[in-house]
Coordinates of N, CA and C in Angstrom, one line a residue:
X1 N -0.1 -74.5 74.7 CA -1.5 -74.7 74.5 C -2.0 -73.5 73.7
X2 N -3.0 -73.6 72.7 CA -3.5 -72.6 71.6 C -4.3 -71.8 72.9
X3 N -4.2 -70.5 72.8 CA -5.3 -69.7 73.3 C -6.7 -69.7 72.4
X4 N -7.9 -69.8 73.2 CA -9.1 -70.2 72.5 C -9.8 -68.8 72.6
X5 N -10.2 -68.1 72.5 CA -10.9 -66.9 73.8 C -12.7 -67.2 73.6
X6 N -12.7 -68.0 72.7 CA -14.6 -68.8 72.8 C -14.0 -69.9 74.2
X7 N -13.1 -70.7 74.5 CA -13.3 -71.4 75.7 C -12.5 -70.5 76.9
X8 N -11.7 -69.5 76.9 CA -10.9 -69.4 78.0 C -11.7 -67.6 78.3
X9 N -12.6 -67.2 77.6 CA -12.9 -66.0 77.8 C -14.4 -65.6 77.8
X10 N -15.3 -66.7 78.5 CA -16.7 -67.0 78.1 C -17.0 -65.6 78.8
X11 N -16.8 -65.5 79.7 CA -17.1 -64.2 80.6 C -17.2 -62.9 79.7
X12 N -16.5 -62.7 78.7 CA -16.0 -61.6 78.2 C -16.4 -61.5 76.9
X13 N -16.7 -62.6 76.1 CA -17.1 -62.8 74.8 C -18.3 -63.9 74.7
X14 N -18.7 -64.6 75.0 CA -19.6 -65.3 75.3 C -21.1 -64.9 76.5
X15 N -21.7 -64.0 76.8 CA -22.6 -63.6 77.7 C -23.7 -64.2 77.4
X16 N -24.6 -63.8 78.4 CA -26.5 -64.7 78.0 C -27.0 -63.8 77.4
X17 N -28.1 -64.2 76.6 CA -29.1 -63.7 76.2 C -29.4 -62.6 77.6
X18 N -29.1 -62.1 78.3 CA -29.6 -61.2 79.7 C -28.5 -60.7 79.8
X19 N -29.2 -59.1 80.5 CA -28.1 -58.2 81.0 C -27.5 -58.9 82.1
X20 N -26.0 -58.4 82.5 CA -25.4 -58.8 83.5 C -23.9 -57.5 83.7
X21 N -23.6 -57.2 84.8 CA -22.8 -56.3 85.0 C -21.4 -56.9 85.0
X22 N -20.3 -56.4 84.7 CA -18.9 -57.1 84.4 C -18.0 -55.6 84.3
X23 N -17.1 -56.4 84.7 CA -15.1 -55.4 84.4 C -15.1 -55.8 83.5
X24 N -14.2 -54.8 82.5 CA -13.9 -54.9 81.6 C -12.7 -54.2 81.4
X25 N -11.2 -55.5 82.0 CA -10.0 -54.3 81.9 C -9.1 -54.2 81.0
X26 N -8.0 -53.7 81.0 CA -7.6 -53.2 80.1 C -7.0 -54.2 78.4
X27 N -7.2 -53.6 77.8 CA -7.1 -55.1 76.6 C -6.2 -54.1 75.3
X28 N -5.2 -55.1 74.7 CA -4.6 -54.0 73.6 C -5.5 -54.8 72.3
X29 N -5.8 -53.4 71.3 CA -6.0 -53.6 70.0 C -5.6 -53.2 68.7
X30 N -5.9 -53.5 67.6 CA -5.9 -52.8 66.2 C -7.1 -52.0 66.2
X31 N -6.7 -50.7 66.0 CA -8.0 -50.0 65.5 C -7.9 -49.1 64.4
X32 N -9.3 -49.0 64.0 CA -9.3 -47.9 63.0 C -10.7 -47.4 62.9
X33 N -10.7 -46.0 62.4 CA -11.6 -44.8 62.7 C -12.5 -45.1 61.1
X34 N -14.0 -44.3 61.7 CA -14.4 -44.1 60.1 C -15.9 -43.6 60.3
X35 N -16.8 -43.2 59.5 CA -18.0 -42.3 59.6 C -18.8 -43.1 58.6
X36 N -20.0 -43.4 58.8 CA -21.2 -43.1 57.9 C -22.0 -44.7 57.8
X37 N -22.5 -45.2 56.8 CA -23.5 -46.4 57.1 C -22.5 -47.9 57.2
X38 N -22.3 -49.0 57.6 CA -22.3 -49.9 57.9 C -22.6 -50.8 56.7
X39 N -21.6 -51.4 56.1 CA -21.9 -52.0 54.7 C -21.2 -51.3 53.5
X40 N -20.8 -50.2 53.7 CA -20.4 -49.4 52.4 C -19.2 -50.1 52.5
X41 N -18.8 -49.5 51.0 CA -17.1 -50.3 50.8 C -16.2 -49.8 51.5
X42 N -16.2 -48.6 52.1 CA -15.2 -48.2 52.9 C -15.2 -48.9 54.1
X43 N -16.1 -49.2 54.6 CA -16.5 -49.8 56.0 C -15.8 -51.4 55.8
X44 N -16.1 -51.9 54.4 CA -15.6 -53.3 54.1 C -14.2 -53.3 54.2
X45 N -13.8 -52.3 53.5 CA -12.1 -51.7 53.0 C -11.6 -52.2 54.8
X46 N -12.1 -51.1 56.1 CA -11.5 -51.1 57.2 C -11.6 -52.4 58.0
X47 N -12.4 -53.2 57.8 CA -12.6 -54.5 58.3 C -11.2 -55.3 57.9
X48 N -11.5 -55.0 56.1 CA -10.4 -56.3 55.7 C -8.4 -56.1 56.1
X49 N -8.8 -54.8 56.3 CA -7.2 -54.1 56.7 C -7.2 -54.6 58.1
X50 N -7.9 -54.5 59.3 CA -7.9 -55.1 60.3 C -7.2 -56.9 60.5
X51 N -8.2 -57.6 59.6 CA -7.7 -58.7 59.5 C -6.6 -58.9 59.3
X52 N -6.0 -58.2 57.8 CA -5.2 -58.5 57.3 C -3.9 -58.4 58.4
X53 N -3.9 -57.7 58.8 CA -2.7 -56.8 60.4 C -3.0 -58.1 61.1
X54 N -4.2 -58.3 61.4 CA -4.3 -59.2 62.6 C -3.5 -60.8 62.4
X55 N -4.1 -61.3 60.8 CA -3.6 -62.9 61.0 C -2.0 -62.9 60.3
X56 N -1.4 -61.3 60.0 CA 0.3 -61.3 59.4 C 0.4 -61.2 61.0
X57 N 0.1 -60.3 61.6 CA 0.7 -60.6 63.1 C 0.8 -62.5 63.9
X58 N -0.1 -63.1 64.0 CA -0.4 -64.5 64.1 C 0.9 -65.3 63.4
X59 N 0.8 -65.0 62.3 CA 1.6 -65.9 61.6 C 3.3 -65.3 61.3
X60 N 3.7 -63.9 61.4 CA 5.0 -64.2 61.5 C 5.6 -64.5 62.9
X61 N 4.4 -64.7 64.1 CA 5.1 -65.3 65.5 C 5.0 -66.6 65.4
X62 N 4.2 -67.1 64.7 CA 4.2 -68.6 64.5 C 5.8 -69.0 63.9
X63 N 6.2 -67.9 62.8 CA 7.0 -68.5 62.0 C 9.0 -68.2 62.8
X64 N 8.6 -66.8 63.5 CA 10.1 -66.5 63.8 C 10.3 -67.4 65.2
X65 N 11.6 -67.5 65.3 CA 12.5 -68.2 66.4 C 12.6 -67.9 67.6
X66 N 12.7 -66.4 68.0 CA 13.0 -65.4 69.0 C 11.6 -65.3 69.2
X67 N 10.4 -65.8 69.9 CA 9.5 -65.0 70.1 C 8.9 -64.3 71.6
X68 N 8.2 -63.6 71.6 CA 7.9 -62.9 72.8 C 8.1 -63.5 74.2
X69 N 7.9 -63.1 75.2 CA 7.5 -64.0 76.6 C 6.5 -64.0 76.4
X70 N 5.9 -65.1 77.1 CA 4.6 -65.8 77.4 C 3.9 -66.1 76.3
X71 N 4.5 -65.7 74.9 CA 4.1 -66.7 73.8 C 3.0 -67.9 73.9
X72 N 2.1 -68.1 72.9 CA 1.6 -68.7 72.7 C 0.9 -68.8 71.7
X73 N 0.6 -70.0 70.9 CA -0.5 -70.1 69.5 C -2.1 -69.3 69.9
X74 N -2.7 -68.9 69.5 CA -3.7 -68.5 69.9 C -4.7 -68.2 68.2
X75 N -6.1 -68.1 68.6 CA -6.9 -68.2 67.6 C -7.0 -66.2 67.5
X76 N -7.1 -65.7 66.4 CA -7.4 -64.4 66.0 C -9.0 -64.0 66.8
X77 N -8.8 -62.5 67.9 CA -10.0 -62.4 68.4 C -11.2 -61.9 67.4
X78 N -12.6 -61.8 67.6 CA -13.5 -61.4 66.6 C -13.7 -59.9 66.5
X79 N -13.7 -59.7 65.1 CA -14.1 -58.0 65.3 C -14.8 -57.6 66.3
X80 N -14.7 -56.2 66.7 CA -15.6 -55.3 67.4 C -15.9 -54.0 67.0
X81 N -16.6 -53.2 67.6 CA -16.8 -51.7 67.1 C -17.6 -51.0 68.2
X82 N -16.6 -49.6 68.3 CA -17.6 -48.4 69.3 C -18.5 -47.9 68.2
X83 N -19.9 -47.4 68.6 CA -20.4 -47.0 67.6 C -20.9 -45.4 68.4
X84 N -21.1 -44.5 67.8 CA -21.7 -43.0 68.3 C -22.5 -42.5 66.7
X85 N -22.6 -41.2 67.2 CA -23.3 -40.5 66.3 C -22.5 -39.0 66.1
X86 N -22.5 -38.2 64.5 CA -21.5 -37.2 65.0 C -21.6 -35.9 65.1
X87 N -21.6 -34.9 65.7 CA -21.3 -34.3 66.7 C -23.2 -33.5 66.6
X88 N -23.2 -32.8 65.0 CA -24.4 -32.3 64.8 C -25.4 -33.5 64.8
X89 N -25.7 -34.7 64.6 CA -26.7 -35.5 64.6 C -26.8 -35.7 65.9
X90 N -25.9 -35.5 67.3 CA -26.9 -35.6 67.9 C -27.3 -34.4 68.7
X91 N -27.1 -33.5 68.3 CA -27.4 -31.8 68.6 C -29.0 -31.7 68.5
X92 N -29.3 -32.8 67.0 CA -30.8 -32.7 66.5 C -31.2 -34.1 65.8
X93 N -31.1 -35.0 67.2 CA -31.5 -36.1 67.3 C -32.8 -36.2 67.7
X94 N -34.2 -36.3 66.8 CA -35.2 -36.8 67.0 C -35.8 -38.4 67.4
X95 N -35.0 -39.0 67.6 CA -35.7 -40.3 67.6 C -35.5 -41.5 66.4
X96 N -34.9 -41.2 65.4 CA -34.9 -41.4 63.8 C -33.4 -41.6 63.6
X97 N -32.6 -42.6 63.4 CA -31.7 -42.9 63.2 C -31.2 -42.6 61.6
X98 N -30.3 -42.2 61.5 CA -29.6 -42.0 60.0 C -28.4 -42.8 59.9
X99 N -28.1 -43.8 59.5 CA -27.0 -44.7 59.8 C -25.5 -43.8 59.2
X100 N -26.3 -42.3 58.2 CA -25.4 -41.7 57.2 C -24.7 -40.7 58.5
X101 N -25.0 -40.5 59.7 CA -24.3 -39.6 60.9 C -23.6 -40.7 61.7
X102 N -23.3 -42.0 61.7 CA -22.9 -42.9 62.7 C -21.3 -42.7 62.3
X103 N -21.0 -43.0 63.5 CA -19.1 -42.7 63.4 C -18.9 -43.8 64.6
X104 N -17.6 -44.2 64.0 CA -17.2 -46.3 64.4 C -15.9 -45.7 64.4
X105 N -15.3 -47.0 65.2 CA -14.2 -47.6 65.8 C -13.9 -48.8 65.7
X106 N -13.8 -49.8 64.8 CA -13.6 -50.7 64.2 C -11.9 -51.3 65.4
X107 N -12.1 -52.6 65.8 CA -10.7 -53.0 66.0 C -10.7 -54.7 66.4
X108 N -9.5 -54.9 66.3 CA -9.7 -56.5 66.9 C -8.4 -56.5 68.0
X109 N -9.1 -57.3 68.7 CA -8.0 -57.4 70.4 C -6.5 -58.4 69.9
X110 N -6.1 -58.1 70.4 CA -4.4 -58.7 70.1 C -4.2 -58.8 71.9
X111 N -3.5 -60.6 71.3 CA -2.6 -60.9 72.9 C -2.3 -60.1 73.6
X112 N -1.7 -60.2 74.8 CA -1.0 -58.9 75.5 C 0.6 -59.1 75.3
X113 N 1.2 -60.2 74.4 CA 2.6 -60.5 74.0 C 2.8 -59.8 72.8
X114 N 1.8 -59.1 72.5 CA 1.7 -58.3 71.3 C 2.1 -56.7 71.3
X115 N 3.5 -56.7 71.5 CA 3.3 -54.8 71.9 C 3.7 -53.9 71.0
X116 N 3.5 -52.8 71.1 CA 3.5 -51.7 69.7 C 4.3 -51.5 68.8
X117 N 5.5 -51.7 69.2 CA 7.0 -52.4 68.5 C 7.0 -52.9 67.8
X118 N 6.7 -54.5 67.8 CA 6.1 -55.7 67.4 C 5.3 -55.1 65.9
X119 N 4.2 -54.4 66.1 CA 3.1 -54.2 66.0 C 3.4 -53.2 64.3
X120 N 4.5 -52.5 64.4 CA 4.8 -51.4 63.9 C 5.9 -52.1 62.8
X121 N 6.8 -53.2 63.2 CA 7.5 -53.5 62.3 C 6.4 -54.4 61.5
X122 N 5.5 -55.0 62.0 CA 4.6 -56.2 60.9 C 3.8 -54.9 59.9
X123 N 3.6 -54.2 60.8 CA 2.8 -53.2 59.9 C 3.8 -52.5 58.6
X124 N 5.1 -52.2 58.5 CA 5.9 -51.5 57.8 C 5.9 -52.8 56.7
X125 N 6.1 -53.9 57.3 CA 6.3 -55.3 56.3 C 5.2 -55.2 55.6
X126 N 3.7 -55.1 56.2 CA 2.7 -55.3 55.2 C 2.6 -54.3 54.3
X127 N 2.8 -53.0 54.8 CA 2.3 -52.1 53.9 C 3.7 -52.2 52.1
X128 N 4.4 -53.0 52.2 CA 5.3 -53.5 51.7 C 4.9 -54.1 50.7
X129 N 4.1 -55.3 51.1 CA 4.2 -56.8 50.9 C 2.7 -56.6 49.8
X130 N 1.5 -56.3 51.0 CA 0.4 -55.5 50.3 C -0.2 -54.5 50.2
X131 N 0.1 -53.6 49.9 CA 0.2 -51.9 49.7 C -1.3 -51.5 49.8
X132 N -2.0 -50.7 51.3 CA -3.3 -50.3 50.7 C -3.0 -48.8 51.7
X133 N -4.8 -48.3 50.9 CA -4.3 -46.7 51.9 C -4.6 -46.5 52.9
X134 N -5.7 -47.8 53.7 CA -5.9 -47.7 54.9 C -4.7 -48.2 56.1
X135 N -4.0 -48.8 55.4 CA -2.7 -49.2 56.7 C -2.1 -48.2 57.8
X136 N -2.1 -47.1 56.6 CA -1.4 -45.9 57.5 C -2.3 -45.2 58.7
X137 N -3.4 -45.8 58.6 CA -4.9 -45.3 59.3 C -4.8 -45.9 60.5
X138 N -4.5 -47.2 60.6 CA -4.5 -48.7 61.7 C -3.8 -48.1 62.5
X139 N -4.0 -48.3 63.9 CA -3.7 -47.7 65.4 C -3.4 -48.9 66.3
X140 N -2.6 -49.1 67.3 CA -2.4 -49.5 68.1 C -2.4 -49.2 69.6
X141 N -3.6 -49.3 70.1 CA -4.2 -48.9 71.4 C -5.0 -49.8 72.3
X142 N -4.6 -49.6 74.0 CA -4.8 -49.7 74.7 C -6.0 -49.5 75.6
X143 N -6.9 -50.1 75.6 CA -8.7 -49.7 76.0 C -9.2 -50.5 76.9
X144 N -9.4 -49.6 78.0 CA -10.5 -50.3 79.3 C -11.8 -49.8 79.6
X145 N -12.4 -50.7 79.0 CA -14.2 -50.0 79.5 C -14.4 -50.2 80.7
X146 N -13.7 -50.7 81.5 CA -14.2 -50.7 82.9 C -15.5 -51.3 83.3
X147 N -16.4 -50.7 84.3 CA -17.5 -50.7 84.4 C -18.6 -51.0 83.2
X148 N -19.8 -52.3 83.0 CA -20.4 -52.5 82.2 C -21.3 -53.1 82.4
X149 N -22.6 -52.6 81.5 CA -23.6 -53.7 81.1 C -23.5 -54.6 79.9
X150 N -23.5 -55.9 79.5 CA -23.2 -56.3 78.8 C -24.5 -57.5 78.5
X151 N -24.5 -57.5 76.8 CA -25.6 -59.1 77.1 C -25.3 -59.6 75.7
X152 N -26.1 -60.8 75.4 CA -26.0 -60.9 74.1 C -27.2 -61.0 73.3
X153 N -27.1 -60.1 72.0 CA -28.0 -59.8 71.3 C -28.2 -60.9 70.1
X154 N -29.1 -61.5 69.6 CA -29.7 -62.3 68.6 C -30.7 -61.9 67.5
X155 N -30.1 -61.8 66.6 CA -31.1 -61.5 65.3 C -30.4 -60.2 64.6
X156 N -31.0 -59.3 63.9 CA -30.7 -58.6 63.0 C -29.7 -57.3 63.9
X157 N -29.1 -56.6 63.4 CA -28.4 -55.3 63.9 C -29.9 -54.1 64.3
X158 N -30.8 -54.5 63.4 CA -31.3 -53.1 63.6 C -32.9 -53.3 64.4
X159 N -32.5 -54.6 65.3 CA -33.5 -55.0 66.2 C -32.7 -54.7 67.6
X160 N -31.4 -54.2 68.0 CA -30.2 -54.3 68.4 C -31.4 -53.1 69.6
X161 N -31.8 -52.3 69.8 CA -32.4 -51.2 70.6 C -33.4 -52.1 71.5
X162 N -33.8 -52.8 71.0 CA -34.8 -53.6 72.0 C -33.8 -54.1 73.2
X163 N -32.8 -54.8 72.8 CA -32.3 -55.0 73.6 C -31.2 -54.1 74.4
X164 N -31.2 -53.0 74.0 CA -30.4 -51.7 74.6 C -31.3 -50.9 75.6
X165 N -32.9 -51.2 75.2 CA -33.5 -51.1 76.3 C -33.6 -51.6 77.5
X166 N -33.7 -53.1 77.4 CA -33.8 -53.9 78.3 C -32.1 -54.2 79.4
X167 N -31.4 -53.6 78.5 CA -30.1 -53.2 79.4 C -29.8 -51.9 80.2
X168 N -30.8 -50.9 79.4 CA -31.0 -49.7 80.3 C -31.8 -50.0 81.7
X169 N -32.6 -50.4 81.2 CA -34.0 -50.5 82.5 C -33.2 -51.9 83.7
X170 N -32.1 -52.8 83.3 CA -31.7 -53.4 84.3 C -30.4 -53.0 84.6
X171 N -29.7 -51.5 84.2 CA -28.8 -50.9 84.7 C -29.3 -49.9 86.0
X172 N -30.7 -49.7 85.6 CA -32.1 -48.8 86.2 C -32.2 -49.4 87.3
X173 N -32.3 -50.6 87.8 CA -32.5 -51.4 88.7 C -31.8 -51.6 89.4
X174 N -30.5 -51.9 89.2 CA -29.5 -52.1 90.0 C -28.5 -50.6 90.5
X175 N -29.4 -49.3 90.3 CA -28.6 -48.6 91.0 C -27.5 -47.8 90.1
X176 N -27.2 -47.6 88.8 CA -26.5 -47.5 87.8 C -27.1 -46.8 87.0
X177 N -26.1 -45.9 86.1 CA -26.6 -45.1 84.9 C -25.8 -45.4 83.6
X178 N -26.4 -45.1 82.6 CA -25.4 -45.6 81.5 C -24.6 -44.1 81.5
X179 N -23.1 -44.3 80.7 CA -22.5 -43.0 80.8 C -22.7 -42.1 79.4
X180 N -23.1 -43.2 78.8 CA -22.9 -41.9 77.6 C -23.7 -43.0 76.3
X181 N -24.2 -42.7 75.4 CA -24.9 -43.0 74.2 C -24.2 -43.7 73.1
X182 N -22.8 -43.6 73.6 CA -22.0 -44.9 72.8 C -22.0 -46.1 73.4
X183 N -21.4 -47.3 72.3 CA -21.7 -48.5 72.8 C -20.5 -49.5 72.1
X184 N -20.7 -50.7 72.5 CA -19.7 -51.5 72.1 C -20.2 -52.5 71.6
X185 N -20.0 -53.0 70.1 CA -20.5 -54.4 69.4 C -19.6 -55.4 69.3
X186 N -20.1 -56.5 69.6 CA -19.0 -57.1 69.2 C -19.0 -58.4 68.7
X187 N -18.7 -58.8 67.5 CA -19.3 -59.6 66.1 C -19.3 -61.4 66.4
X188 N -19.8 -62.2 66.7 CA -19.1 -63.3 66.6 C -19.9 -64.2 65.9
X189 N -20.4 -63.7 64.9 CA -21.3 -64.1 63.7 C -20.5 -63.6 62.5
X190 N -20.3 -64.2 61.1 CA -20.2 -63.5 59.7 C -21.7 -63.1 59.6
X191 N -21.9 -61.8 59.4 CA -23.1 -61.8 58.3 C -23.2 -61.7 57.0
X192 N -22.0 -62.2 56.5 CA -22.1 -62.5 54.9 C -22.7 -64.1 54.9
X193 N -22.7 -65.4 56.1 CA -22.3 -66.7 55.9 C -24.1 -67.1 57.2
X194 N -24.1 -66.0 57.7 CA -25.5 -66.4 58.6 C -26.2 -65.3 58.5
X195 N -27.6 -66.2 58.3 CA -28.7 -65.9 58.3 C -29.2 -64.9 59.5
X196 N -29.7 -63.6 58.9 CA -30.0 -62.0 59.9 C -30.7 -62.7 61.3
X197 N -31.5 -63.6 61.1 CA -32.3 -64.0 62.5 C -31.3 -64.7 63.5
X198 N -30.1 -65.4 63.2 CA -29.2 -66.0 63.8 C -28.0 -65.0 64.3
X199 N -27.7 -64.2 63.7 CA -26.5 -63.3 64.3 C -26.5 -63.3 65.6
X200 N -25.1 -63.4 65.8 CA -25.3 -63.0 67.5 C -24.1 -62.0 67.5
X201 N -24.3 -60.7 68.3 CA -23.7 -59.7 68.7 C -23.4 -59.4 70.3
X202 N -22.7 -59.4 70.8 CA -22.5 -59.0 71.9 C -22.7 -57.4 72.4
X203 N -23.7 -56.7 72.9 CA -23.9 -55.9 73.0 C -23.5 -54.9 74.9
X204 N -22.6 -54.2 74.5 CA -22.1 -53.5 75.9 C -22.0 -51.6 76.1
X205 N -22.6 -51.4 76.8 CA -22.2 -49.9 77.2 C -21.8 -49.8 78.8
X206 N -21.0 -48.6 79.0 CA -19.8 -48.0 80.0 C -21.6 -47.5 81.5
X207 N -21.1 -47.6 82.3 CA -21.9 -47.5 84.0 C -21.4 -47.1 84.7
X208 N -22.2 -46.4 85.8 CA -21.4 -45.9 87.1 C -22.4 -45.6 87.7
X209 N -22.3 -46.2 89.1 CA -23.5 -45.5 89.9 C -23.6 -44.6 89.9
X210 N -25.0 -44.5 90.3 CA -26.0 -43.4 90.6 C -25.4 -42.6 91.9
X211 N -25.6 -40.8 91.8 CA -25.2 -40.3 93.5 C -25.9 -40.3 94.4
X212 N -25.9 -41.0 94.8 CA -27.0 -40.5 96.1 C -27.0 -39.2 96.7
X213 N -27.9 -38.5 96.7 CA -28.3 -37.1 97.4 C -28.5 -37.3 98.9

């Protein structure tokens, strides 16, 4: 049976419009690193290298004989991204966002039949087959956010704080602090194909309670 992760992973990629607290364990990905505004061609460049890795991985398991344990067809998961700010922007963070100091972590989750092995020969075939300069850049890593607030966000990216508020103040409530000023997006909209007011984002950051004194 095709793995779905819109039907078998609602918990995880599918959330409400409302904060809600969740595990978040360990999951392997493609990743890749990169600095500065959102939209530029480099940013486009690390997207399409992602995919590219992601559906040659899909398709030469579809195609070879010998394949993994616990194999199965499954649909390619949707982009994501850590987002921060770098190191001097937030030294002399006023309140005023500069999208030109943001620094990303771009990746997409891969099965867990998918291991770094695997991972490393598709990647030597691609960089082969379609020769770019970001391949050598692509990572294969292992990431658990653990502890989270998570919700889902609607409408444009750069309305995205309203609702980072409203995850603070009920991380506030239930006894929790957020850990740190990074965060996790995660795409399950095109915004080349839908309209800014329709996007939906999944929006998550890392928590740990509060000490009690």
């Amino acid at each position: 049976m095709k793995q779905e992760w819109r039907k078998s992973e609602k918990n995880i990629y599918l959330p409400k419009s409302m904060p809600e607290l969740t595990d978040i364990p360990e999951y392997r990905f493609l990743t890749i690193t990169g600095e500065g505004r959102p939209g530029s061609d480099h940013f486009s460049e690390c997207i399409s290298v992602l995919y590219s890795l992601s559906y040659a991985l899909k398709m030469t398991l579809k195609k070879i004989t010998q394949k993994p344990e616990d194999y199965s067809d499954y649909t390619v998961y949707p982009l994501e991204g850590i987002w921060d700010l770098k190191e001097e922007a937030k030294r002399n963070y006023t309140g005023q966002l500069d999208k030109d100091d943001l620094v990303y972590k771009l990746m997409i989750r891969q099965p867990d039949f998918i291991n770094e092995d695997f991972f490393n020969e598709i990647l030597k075939i691609t960089m082969k087959k379609k020769p770019h300069h970001l391949l050598e850049r692509v990572a294969y890593e292992r990431i658990t956010d653990g502890r989270c607030v998570q919700m889902l966000h609607i409408g444009s990216y750069d309305s995205e704080t309203a609702s980072f508020n409203v995850m603070e103040d009920f991380a506030e409530n239930h006894n929790m602090k957020r850990i740190s000023k990074d965060h996790r997006e995660i795409y399950l909209s095109d915004f080349r194909k839908i309209p800014v007011e329709k996007l939906k984002t999944v929006l998550r950051f890392k928590v740990q309670n509060k000490q009690v004194l």
